[in-house]
Short mmCIF file of C-alpha atoms in Angstrom, two decimals:
data_model
loop_
_atom_site.label_atom_id
_atom_site.label_comp_id
_atom_site.label_asym_id
_atom_site.label_seq_id
_atom_site.Cartn_x
_atom_site.Cartn_y
_atom_site.Cartn_z
CA UNK K 1 146.32 55.14 170.44
CA UNK K 2 146.69 51.76 168.94
CA UNK K 3 147.70 50.05 172.27
CA UNK K 4 144.91 51.52 174.39
CA UNK K 5 143.47 48.19 175.34
CA UNK K 6 144.23 47.08 178.89
CA UNK K 7 144.75 43.39 178.77
CA UNK K 8 144.67 41.58 182.17
CA UNK K 9 145.73 38.06 182.78
CA UNK K 10 142.83 37.02 180.65
CA UNK K 11 143.09 38.70 177.34
CA UNK K 12 139.65 40.01 176.57
CA UNK K 13 140.25 41.23 172.97
CA UNK K 14 140.81 38.74 170.09
CA UNK K 15 144.37 38.80 168.61
CA UNK K 16 142.93 40.44 165.44
CA UNK K 17 142.30 43.71 167.38
CA UNK K 18 138.74 43.79 165.74
CA UNK K 19 136.27 46.46 166.10
CA UNK K 20 134.30 47.35 169.23
CA UNK K 21 130.74 46.19 169.37
CA UNK K 22 128.58 44.92 172.27
CA UNK K 23 130.26 45.08 175.61
CA UNK K 24 130.21 42.96 178.68
CA UNK K 25 131.91 43.38 182.21
CA UNK K 26 134.98 41.17 182.16
CA UNK K 27 134.94 38.21 184.41
CA UNK K 28 137.64 35.53 184.63
CA UNK K 29 136.66 31.92 184.76
CA UNK K 30 137.38 30.22 188.09
CA UNK K 31 140.38 27.94 188.34
CA UNK K 32 142.02 25.83 191.03
CA UNK K 33 144.81 28.22 191.89
CA UNK K 34 144.82 30.35 195.07
CA UNK K 35 145.55 33.37 192.88
CA UNK K 36 142.43 35.45 193.30
CA UNK K 37 142.79 36.49 189.63
CA UNK K 38 141.88 33.05 188.63
CA UNK K 39 138.47 33.39 190.26
CA UNK K 40 135.58 35.40 188.91
CA UNK K 41 136.29 39.13 189.23
CA UNK K 42 134.76 42.26 188.30
CA UNK K 43 137.27 44.61 186.79
CA UNK K 44 137.67 48.31 186.66
CA UNK K 45 140.16 50.38 184.86
CA UNK K 46 141.71 53.23 187.15
CA UNK K 47 143.27 56.21 185.18
CA UNK K 48 146.08 57.89 187.14
CA UNK K 49 147.29 61.28 186.52
CA UNK K 50 150.63 61.43 184.84
CA UNK K 51 152.08 63.33 187.94
CA UNK K 52 152.31 59.73 189.24
CA UNK K 53 154.74 57.52 187.27
CA UNK K 54 153.94 54.30 188.91
CA UNK K 55 150.15 53.76 188.61
CA UNK K 56 150.27 50.27 190.26
CA UNK K 57 151.96 51.47 193.44
CA UNK K 58 149.80 54.67 193.55
CA UNK K 59 146.48 52.66 193.18
CA UNK K 60 147.45 49.99 195.66
CA UNK K 61 147.61 52.48 198.61
CA UNK K 62 143.85 53.11 198.23
CA UNK K 63 142.72 49.41 197.97
CA UNK K 64 140.99 47.42 200.64
CA UNK K 65 140.00 43.92 201.35
CA UNK K 66 140.09 41.66 198.27
CA UNK K 67 140.58 44.55 195.81
CA UNK K 68 143.72 43.86 193.79
CA UNK K 69 145.69 45.28 190.97
CA UNK K 70 145.76 42.78 187.97
CA UNK K 71 147.78 44.60 185.29
CA UNK K 72 149.19 48.12 184.31
CA UNK K 73 149.31 49.96 181.11
CA UNK K 74 152.17 52.30 181.56
CA UNK K 75 151.70 54.32 178.48
CA UNK K 76 148.21 55.20 179.47
CA UNK K 77 149.09 55.40 183.11
CA UNK K 78 146.15 53.00 184.10
CA UNK K 79 145.81 50.14 186.51
CA UNK K 80 143.18 47.26 186.17
CA UNK K 81 141.66 46.44 189.65
CA UNK K 82 139.65 43.41 190.32
CA UNK K 83 136.89 43.02 192.92
CA UNK K 84 135.04 39.70 193.80
CA UNK K 85 132.38 39.11 191.25
CA UNK K 86 129.84 38.60 194.05
CA UNK K 87 130.62 41.97 195.60
CA UNK K 88 127.34 43.93 196.25
CA UNK K 89 126.76 47.17 194.41
CA UNK K 90 127.13 49.04 197.44
CA UNK K 91 130.76 47.73 197.75
CA UNK K 92 131.39 48.53 194.13
CA UNK K 93 130.15 52.10 194.61
CA UNK K 94 132.21 52.60 197.75
CA UNK K 95 135.35 51.42 195.85
CA UNK K 96 134.73 53.82 192.88
CA UNK K 97 133.83 56.78 195.17
CA UNK K 98 136.97 56.08 197.34
CA UNK K 99 139.33 56.21 194.34
CA UNK K 100 137.63 59.04 192.42
CA UNK K 101 137.79 61.28 195.43
CA UNK K 102 141.63 61.19 195.03
CA UNK K 103 142.92 64.20 193.10
CA UNK K 104 145.46 61.95 191.31
CA UNK K 105 142.91 59.51 190.07
CA UNK K 106 141.39 60.81 186.70
CA UNK K 107 138.66 58.23 186.33
CA UNK K 108 137.34 54.81 187.24
CA UNK K 109 135.30 52.77 184.83
CA UNK K 110 134.26 49.31 184.20
CA UNK K 111 136.69 47.15 182.21
CA UNK K 112 134.34 45.92 179.49
CA UNK K 113 134.88 43.07 176.98
CA UNK K 114 134.60 44.31 173.34
CA UNK K 115 133.22 41.89 170.91
CA UNK K 116 133.99 42.21 167.14
CA UNK K 117 131.01 43.10 164.83
CA UNK K 118 133.39 42.55 161.88
CA UNK K 119 136.47 40.35 161.88
CA UNK K 120 137.75 40.46 158.22
CA UNK K 121 138.41 37.08 156.77
CA UNK K 122 141.47 38.31 155.01
CA UNK K 123 144.12 35.65 156.27
CA UNK K 124 146.91 38.15 156.92
CA UNK K 125 144.94 40.81 158.68
CA UNK K 126 146.36 39.54 161.97
CA UNK K 127 149.90 40.36 160.49
CA UNK K 128 149.02 44.07 159.81
CA UNK K 129 149.10 46.73 162.50
CA UNK K 130 148.55 49.95 160.63
CA UNK K 131 144.70 49.29 160.10
CA UNK K 132 144.40 48.61 163.77
CA UNK K 133 146.42 51.52 164.79
CA UNK K 134 144.27 53.93 163.05
CA UNK K 135 141.00 52.01 164.26
CA UNK K 136 139.84 51.12 160.74
CA UNK K 137 138.09 47.73 162.17
CA UNK K 138 135.84 50.01 164.46
CA UNK K 139 135.09 52.16 161.29
CA UNK K 140 134.16 48.94 159.37
CA UNK K 141 131.23 48.36 161.70
CA UNK K 142 129.73 51.42 160.12
CA UNK K 143 131.15 51.06 156.55
CA UNK K 144 133.91 49.19 154.79
CA UNK K 145 133.88 51.74 152.00
CA UNK K 146 132.03 52.75 148.83
CA UNK K 147 133.15 52.01 145.17
CA UNK K 148 131.64 55.42 144.36
CA UNK K 149 134.52 57.00 146.22
CA UNK K 150 137.76 57.19 144.05
CA UNK K 151 141.29 57.40 145.19
CA UNK K 152 143.94 58.39 142.44
CA UNK K 153 147.32 56.86 142.99
CA UNK K 154 149.87 58.94 141.30
CA UNK K 155 152.95 56.81 141.60
CA UNK K 156 154.77 53.93 139.86
CA UNK K 157 152.51 51.45 137.95
CA UNK K 158 149.89 49.41 139.77
CA UNK K 159 149.50 45.76 139.37
CA UNK K 160 145.75 46.03 138.82
CA UNK K 161 145.42 42.21 138.48
CA UNK K 162 146.64 41.53 141.98
CA UNK K 163 143.94 39.24 143.62
CA UNK K 164 143.76 41.64 146.56
CA UNK K 165 143.25 44.75 144.33
CA UNK K 166 141.56 43.70 141.18
CA UNK K 167 138.06 44.04 142.84
CA UNK K 168 138.74 47.70 143.84
CA UNK K 169 140.14 48.96 140.42
CA UNK K 170 137.85 51.38 138.82
CA UNK K 171 137.07 49.56 135.49
CA UNK K 172 135.22 52.51 134.13
CA UNK K 173 138.68 53.89 133.26
CA UNK K 174 140.60 51.92 130.65
CA UNK K 175 142.90 49.50 132.41
CA UNK K 176 142.09 51.39 135.69
CA UNK K 177 144.35 54.24 134.78
CA UNK K 178 146.89 55.86 132.45
CA UNK K 179 150.64 55.71 131.90
CA UNK K 180 152.17 59.06 131.82
CA UNK K 181 155.89 57.87 131.67
CA UNK K 182 155.29 55.93 128.32
CA UNK K 183 152.27 57.95 127.31
CA UNK K 184 149.85 55.07 126.93
CA UNK K 185 146.60 53.95 128.42
CA UNK K 186 148.11 51.10 130.39
CA UNK K 187 149.45 51.86 134.03
CA UNK K 188 150.78 48.23 134.59
CA UNK K 189 154.23 48.24 136.01
CA UNK K 190 156.98 47.77 133.27
CA UNK K 191 159.04 45.66 135.58
CA UNK K 192 157.28 43.59 138.20
CA UNK K 193 160.62 43.02 139.96
CA UNK K 194 161.65 46.66 140.24
CA UNK K 195 158.32 48.54 140.12
CA UNK K 196 156.73 47.68 143.38
CA UNK K 197 155.92 51.00 145.05
CA UNK K 198 152.61 51.91 143.29
CA UNK K 199 151.18 48.43 144.02
CA UNK K 200 152.21 48.60 147.69
CA UNK K 201 150.74 52.06 148.01
CA UNK K 202 147.55 51.17 146.48
CA UNK K 203 147.08 48.19 148.60
CA UNK K 204 147.63 50.22 151.80
CA UNK K 205 144.64 52.51 150.80
CA UNK K 206 142.42 50.01 149.15
CA UNK K 207 143.28 46.41 149.17
CA UNK K 208 139.96 44.48 149.33
CA UNK K 209 138.50 44.41 152.82
CA UNK K 210 136.83 41.07 153.86
CA UNK K 211 137.44 39.30 150.57
CA UNK K 212 139.22 36.26 152.13
CA UNK K 213 142.52 37.17 150.48
CA UNK K 214 145.81 38.40 151.96
CA UNK K 215 145.50 41.81 153.71
CA UNK K 216 143.09 44.55 154.01
CA UNK K 217 143.42 48.14 152.81
CA UNK K 218 141.94 50.95 154.89
CA UNK K 219 138.60 50.69 153.02
CA UNK K 220 136.86 49.58 149.83
CA UNK K 221 137.41 52.71 147.79
CA UNK K 222 137.81 52.43 143.94
CA UNK K 223 141.39 52.97 142.62
CA UNK K 224 142.62 54.74 139.43
CA UNK K 225 146.33 54.59 138.80
CA UNK K 226 148.40 57.36 137.25
CA UNK K 227 151.76 55.98 136.39
CA UNK K 228 154.18 58.97 136.61
CA UNK K 229 157.18 57.25 138.08
CA UNK K 230 159.10 54.75 136.05
CA UNK K 231 160.57 51.51 137.23
CA UNK K 232 163.51 53.46 138.61
CA UNK K 233 161.37 55.31 141.08
CA UNK K 234 161.59 58.73 139.45
CA UNK K 235 159.37 60.94 137.25
CA UNK K 236 159.32 64.31 135.79
CA UNK K 237 157.40 67.31 137.22
CA UNK K 238 155.50 67.46 133.95
CA UNK K 239 154.49 63.81 134.12
CA UNK K 240 153.48 64.04 137.76
CA UNK K 241 151.49 67.26 137.18
CA UNK K 242 149.91 65.74 134.26
CA UNK K 243 148.81 62.60 136.28
CA UNK K 244 147.52 64.95 139.10
CA UNK K 245 145.37 66.81 136.77
CA UNK K 246 144.31 63.71 134.92
CA UNK K 247 143.14 62.04 138.13
CA UNK K 248 141.32 65.18 139.13
CA UNK K 249 139.47 65.36 135.73
CA UNK K 250 138.65 61.54 136.16
CA UNK K 251 136.73 62.49 139.26
CA UNK K 252 139.21 61.28 141.90
CA UNK K 253 137.93 62.37 145.35
CA UNK K 254 141.21 61.83 146.92
CA UNK K 255 144.73 61.94 145.28
CA UNK K 256 147.60 60.10 146.76
CA UNK K 257 151.12 61.57 146.24
CA UNK K 258 153.73 59.18 147.91
CA UNK K 259 156.56 61.15 146.20
CA UNK K 260 158.53 64.28 146.74
CA UNK K 261 161.70 66.21 146.20
CA UNK K 262 162.82 68.82 143.62
CA UNK K 263 161.67 71.91 145.51
CA UNK K 264 158.88 74.32 144.58
CA UNK K 265 157.77 74.65 141.22
CA UNK K 266 154.78 76.75 139.89
CA UNK K 267 153.81 73.65 137.77
CA UNK K 268 153.25 71.33 140.56
CA UNK K 269 151.61 74.02 142.84
CA UNK K 270 149.23 74.75 139.97
CA UNK K 271 148.47 71.03 139.47
CA UNK K 272 147.55 70.43 143.13
CA UNK K 273 145.53 73.75 143.16
CA UNK K 274 143.73 72.56 140.01
CA UNK K 275 143.03 69.24 141.63
CA UNK K 276 141.65 71.10 144.69
CA UNK K 277 139.53 73.24 142.63
CA UNK K 278 138.12 70.10 140.93
CA UNK K 279 137.00 68.94 144.43
CA UNK K 280 139.86 66.49 145.15
CA UNK K 281 141.72 66.16 148.44
CA UNK K 282 145.47 65.98 147.65
CA UNK K 283 147.36 63.86 150.32
CA UNK K 284 151.29 63.81 150.14
CA UNK K 285 154.29 62.36 151.93
CA UNK K 286 156.28 64.69 154.17
CA UNK K 287 159.55 63.20 152.95
CA UNK K 288 162.24 60.70 154.14
CA UNK K 289 165.17 62.98 155.10
CA UNK K 290 164.57 63.11 158.74
CA UNK K 291 164.80 66.91 158.48
CA UNK K 292 162.68 69.69 160.00
CA UNK K 293 161.18 70.79 156.90
CA UNK K 294 158.42 69.20 154.74
CA UNK K 295 159.17 68.30 151.20
CA UNK K 296 157.22 69.34 148.09
CA UNK K 297 154.53 68.49 146.93
CA UNK K 298 153.50 68.00 150.56
CA UNK K 299 154.54 71.60 151.50
CA UNK K 300 152.38 73.35 148.87
CA UNK K 301 149.29 75.14 150.08
CA UNK K 302 146.26 73.04 150.20
CA UNK K 303 147.95 69.65 150.30
CA UNK K 304 147.42 67.57 153.33
CA UNK K 305 151.06 66.75 154.55
CA UNK K 306 151.62 63.36 156.32
CA UNK K 307 154.42 62.30 158.69
CA UNK K 308 155.27 58.73 159.39
CA UNK K 309 155.04 56.86 162.80
CA UNK K 310 156.64 53.71 164.09
CA UNK K 311 154.62 50.97 165.57
CA UNK K 312 154.86 52.53 169.05
CA UNK K 313 153.52 55.88 167.64
CA UNK K 314 156.82 57.66 167.99
CA UNK K 315 157.89 59.78 164.93
CA UNK K 316 159.81 57.46 162.52
CA UNK K 317 163.55 58.55 162.46
CA UNK K 318 163.48 58.95 158.71
CA UNK K 319 160.19 61.09 158.66
CA UNK K 320 160.40 64.81 157.76
CA UNK K 321 158.43 67.08 160.19
CA UNK K 322 157.85 70.78 160.51
CA UNK K 323 155.02 73.36 160.76
CA UNK K 324 153.33 72.27 157.57
CA UNK K 325 152.63 68.70 158.89
CA UNK K 326 148.91 68.18 158.96
CA UNK K 327 148.51 64.57 160.13
CA UNK K 328 150.55 61.52 161.15
CA UNK K 329 149.97 57.87 160.27
CA UNK K 330 151.76 54.53 160.58
CA UNK K 331 154.60 54.30 158.11
CA UNK K 332 157.17 51.68 159.35
CA UNK K 333 156.99 48.12 158.27
CA UNK K 334 153.52 48.35 156.76
CA UNK K 335 152.42 45.13 155.10
CA UNK K 336 150.77 45.51 151.76
CA UNK K 337 150.26 44.26 148.23
CA UNK K 338 153.30 43.23 146.14
CA UNK K 339 153.82 42.73 142.50
CA UNK K 340 154.58 39.04 142.77
CA UNK K 341 150.86 38.56 143.80
CA UNK K 342 152.12 38.34 147.49
CA UNK K 343 152.61 40.72 150.42
CA UNK K 344 155.78 42.49 151.81
CA UNK K 345 156.35 45.13 154.51
CA UNK K 346 158.28 48.35 153.62
CA UNK K 347 158.69 51.75 155.40
CA UNK K 348 158.45 55.42 154.51
CA UNK K 349 156.25 58.44 154.64
CA UNK K 350 155.14 56.85 151.27
CA UNK K 351 153.31 54.22 153.37
CA UNK K 352 151.81 56.63 155.91
CA UNK K 353 150.18 58.79 153.17
CA UNK K 354 147.91 56.06 151.73
CA UNK K 355 146.75 55.27 155.31
CA UNK K 356 145.43 58.76 155.34
CA UNK K 357 144.11 58.65 151.86
CA UNK K 358 142.29 55.48 152.73
CA UNK K 359 140.73 57.03 155.84
CA UNK K 360 139.63 59.86 153.65
CA UNK K 361 138.00 57.46 151.25
CA UNK K 362 136.28 55.55 154.06
CA UNK K 363 135.08 58.81 155.60
CA UNK K 364 133.45 59.94 152.19
CA UNK K 365 131.63 56.60 152.23
CA UNK K 366 129.80 57.75 155.25
CA UNK K 367 129.75 61.47 154.91
CA UNK K 368 129.10 63.97 151.97
CA UNK K 369 131.90 66.63 152.32
CA UNK K 370 133.78 68.98 150.18
CA UNK K 371 137.57 68.47 149.98
CA UNK K 372 138.01 71.35 152.37
CA UNK K 373 135.41 69.98 154.79
CA UNK K 374 137.02 66.49 154.57
CA UNK K 375 140.47 67.90 155.28
CA UNK K 376 139.21 69.54 158.34
CA UNK K 377 137.17 66.65 159.48
CA UNK K 378 140.22 64.40 159.39
CA UNK K 379 142.06 66.81 161.40
CA UNK K 380 139.29 67.42 163.86
CA UNK K 381 138.87 63.74 164.54
CA UNK K 382 142.62 62.89 164.67
CA UNK K 383 144.07 61.53 167.95
CA UNK K 384 146.73 63.54 169.87
CA UNK K 385 149.48 60.96 170.63
CA UNK K 386 151.69 63.29 172.52
CA UNK K 387 154.05 64.43 169.88
CA UNK K 388 154.63 68.03 168.98
CA UNK K 389 152.42 69.74 166.36
CA UNK K 390 155.64 69.76 164.14
CA UNK K 391 155.76 66.04 164.27
CA UNK K 392 152.00 64.94 164.37
CA UNK K 393 150.18 68.02 162.96
CA UNK K 394 146.62 67.78 164.30
CA UNK K 395 147.40 64.21 165.51
CA UNK K 396 147.41 60.57 164.36
CA UNK K 397 144.63 59.96 161.68
CA UNK K 398 141.75 58.00 163.22
CA UNK K 399 139.23 56.00 160.91
CA UNK K 400 136.63 55.28 163.66
CA UNK K 401 136.55 58.96 164.78
CA UNK K 402 136.26 60.21 161.20
CA UNK K 403 133.58 57.79 160.22
CA UNK K 404 131.45 57.72 163.38
CA UNK K 405 131.73 61.48 164.27
CA UNK K 406 129.02 63.78 162.63
CA UNK K 407 131.04 66.55 160.77
CA UNK K 408 128.44 69.00 162.01
CA UNK K 409 128.53 67.89 165.60
CA UNK K 410 131.79 69.77 166.67
CA UNK K 411 133.05 66.54 168.11
CA UNK K 412 136.42 64.66 167.58
CA UNK K 413 139.46 64.30 169.68
CA UNK K 414 142.12 66.00 167.69
CA UNK K 415 143.47 69.57 167.10
CA UNK K 416 142.05 70.36 163.90
CA UNK K 417 138.88 72.00 164.92
CA UNK K 418 135.36 71.06 165.51
CA UNK K 419 134.04 70.79 162.09
CA UNK K 420 131.83 73.89 162.19
CA UNK K 421 132.60 76.65 159.39
CA UNK K 422 131.31 79.97 158.27
CA UNK K 423 131.64 81.80 154.94
CA UNK K 424 131.46 85.26 153.57
CA UNK K 425 131.88 86.36 149.93
CA UNK K 426 132.52 89.65 148.06
CA UNK K 427 132.06 90.28 144.37
CA UNK K 428 133.92 92.59 141.92
CA UNK K 429 135.18 92.97 138.50
CA UNK K 430 138.65 93.50 136.81
CA UNK K 431 139.03 95.57 133.73
CA UNK K 432 142.22 94.14 132.29
CA UNK K 433 145.89 93.30 133.01
CA UNK K 434 147.18 95.05 136.05
CA UNK K 435 143.83 95.79 137.49
CA UNK K 436 143.21 94.65 141.06
CA UNK K 437 140.73 94.81 143.97
CA UNK K 438 141.65 94.42 147.54
CA UNK K 439 139.34 93.48 150.46
CA UNK K 440 139.73 93.24 154.24
CA UNK K 441 137.85 90.53 156.11
CA UNK K 442 137.26 90.36 159.72
CA UNK K 443 137.45 86.90 161.43
CA UNK K 444 134.13 85.47 162.84
CA UNK K 445 135.90 82.66 164.83
CA UNK K 446 138.44 83.74 167.53
CA UNK K 447 140.78 80.99 166.67
CA UNK K 448 139.83 79.16 163.39
CA UNK K 449 141.90 76.11 162.65
CA UNK K 450 141.97 76.98 158.96
CA UNK K 451 140.78 79.53 156.50
CA UNK K 452 140.29 78.79 152.81
CA UNK K 453 140.16 81.76 150.30
CA UNK K 454 138.61 80.94 146.95
CA UNK K 455 138.50 83.19 143.70
CA UNK K 456 135.95 82.30 141.11
CA UNK K 457 136.56 84.28 137.78
CA UNK K 458 135.69 83.98 134.08
CA UNK K 459 136.99 81.01 132.17
CA UNK K 460 138.63 83.35 129.56
CA UNK K 461 140.73 85.21 131.93
CA UNK K 462 143.71 84.76 134.27
CA UNK K 463 143.06 86.26 137.65
CA UNK K 464 145.38 85.57 140.60
CA UNK K 465 144.94 85.61 144.34
CA UNK K 466 147.17 87.07 147.10
CA UNK K 467 146.51 87.16 150.79
CA UNK K 468 148.22 88.64 153.96
CA UNK K 469 147.35 87.21 157.40
CA UNK K 470 149.85 88.74 159.77
CA UNK K 471 150.30 92.18 158.26
CA UNK K 472 147.36 94.63 158.35
CA UNK K 473 148.10 95.67 154.76
CA UNK K 474 146.87 94.91 151.32
CA UNK K 475 149.16 92.36 149.59
CA UNK K 476 150.74 93.23 146.19
CA UNK K 477 152.06 91.01 143.49
CA UNK K 478 155.55 91.38 144.90
CA UNK K 479 154.94 91.53 148.65
CA UNK K 480 152.54 88.92 149.90
CA UNK K 481 152.36 85.95 152.40
CA UNK K 482 150.24 83.74 150.37
CA UNK K 483 149.56 83.30 146.64
CA UNK K 484 147.51 81.21 144.18
CA UNK K 485 148.91 81.67 140.83
CA UNK K 486 147.46 79.36 138.26
CA UNK K 487 146.97 79.87 134.60
CA UNK K 488 143.26 80.37 135.08
CA UNK K 489 140.82 82.25 137.14
CA UNK K 490 139.96 79.51 139.66
CA UNK K 491 142.29 80.03 142.59
CA UNK K 492 142.40 78.80 146.17
CA UNK K 493 144.61 79.44 149.15
CA UNK K 494 144.51 77.36 152.29
CA UNK K 495 145.92 78.78 155.52
CA UNK K 496 146.26 76.69 158.59
CA UNK K 497 145.97 78.45 162.09
CA UNK K 498 145.86 82.05 160.81
CA UNK K 499 146.88 84.96 162.85
CA UNK K 500 143.62 86.53 163.86
CA UNK K 501 145.17 89.51 165.62
CA UNK K 502 144.78 91.52 162.38
CA UNK K 503 142.22 91.26 159.51
CA UNK K 504 142.66 89.04 156.64
CA UNK K 505 143.66 91.08 153.48
CA UNK K 506 142.99 89.63 150.07
CA UNK K 507 144.09 90.93 146.58
CA UNK K 508 142.48 89.80 143.28
CA UNK K 509 144.73 90.67 140.38
CA UNK K 510 144.21 90.50 136.71
CA UNK K 511 147.18 88.92 135.11
CA UNK K 512 145.25 89.02 131.83
CA UNK K 513 141.74 89.29 130.73
CA UNK K 514 138.79 91.05 132.26
CA UNK K 515 135.41 90.09 133.92
CA UNK K 516 133.44 89.58 137.06
CA UNK K 517 134.72 87.54 140.01
CA UNK K 518 133.66 86.35 143.47
CA UNK K 519 136.03 85.80 146.35
CA UNK K 520 134.74 83.51 149.27
CA UNK K 521 136.49 83.24 152.55
CA UNK K 522 135.55 80.20 154.61
CA UNK K 523 136.69 79.64 158.22
CA UNK K 524 136.78 76.38 159.86
CA UNK K 525 136.77 75.92 163.69
#
């Protein structure tokens, strides 16, 4: 959690909340007061089981001599206990053993001082909380990002000459993007007073880190802007879908969709499926209705849906939620770049989404991952903040975990799986419209976090992909649980937490054309 630092009477972390580095046992300088906490102390953090709701009172009953509780972190149910700095090692060990012998004491560990390895020189970093809440500063000790990683911002126009954005705009694309509203090559906002959303979103993901200016984004990824929303904040399905496919064709590794509404459309589903097939991870806002269903495009299969958190890591009152939520991120009062070359705070799932997109970009600066692997790695390394799966998905996205956890290690603290995967493939052919093949796949993992089904067919045909996971029967074109139905023969279906009590049944169907095909099923732990 963002507030997992135990601060005693001597604050042992800088106000910036910067990254962890070398450690030292906390000791408080001697003073003239009789208060024992003003003399040198050796500090230990005592974690108390949540069955005890008053950690200070609970710990104090086990203390002896000059041992004393200095502070309490109620959300973590911990207490900081001080011992005299000159206490011999035998006394320290006796203290630890005495407390750890209690069933209600989860752990006892030294309270160490964390020294920043990178404190960004951006003057308003201390005014931000979202970066710290997702532990970006700790990730920056490993990498601040890579210009070779591209985030496509499909939104309103982006003020690409903002002094905190201009260094991270991808100049290999004319003007850093394209305008799909006015159908021209300049994604600059039409009205700087009204059209602020895209600039704010871009800054959350990728305002320049450590440039001596303003704020920090999550990382130094490159940004390309697809202006698909006008100064009024709305855009057509066609313009948005065009911007998504354009961003994918321009090589975007991550595509940020801080937009929603309008319900299901095949056009938008196909656009995000196309982007996924091009290798992009599509990240979208869950919606701001406060309802129990996720808005489109976040609800489409294969899109990573993001809910919004308040600074205390509760679900924001405006945030949509539901079974399609993948990750949560800070979205309330997020400070970022503004079109007047300054900075403002606004709220919404629109703000939470680029936090996740920025973490995804930062992760790709460290690890070479496919979009499916990246999606699962972000979920595997997310932090469970105590909300329901419908509210947080796999948990709150965590930059430090994502950057510093080897995707092949099976590590991570979230509910998205351990990063391992296994694949199997079958080949076949379809002879023309109406022809189909059906296969049954047995699961290799007992409880995979996700299954990705991919169809690779000929470029001159239109093959579709259908799947059933909870019915032990081959799907049909009129009776199915999942479908990928683009206009081509590159199809992909993503299924989270599939039912493994029955086999996975997959149908390839020729809508038109003929030719050979391969179906690949990949399971992720």
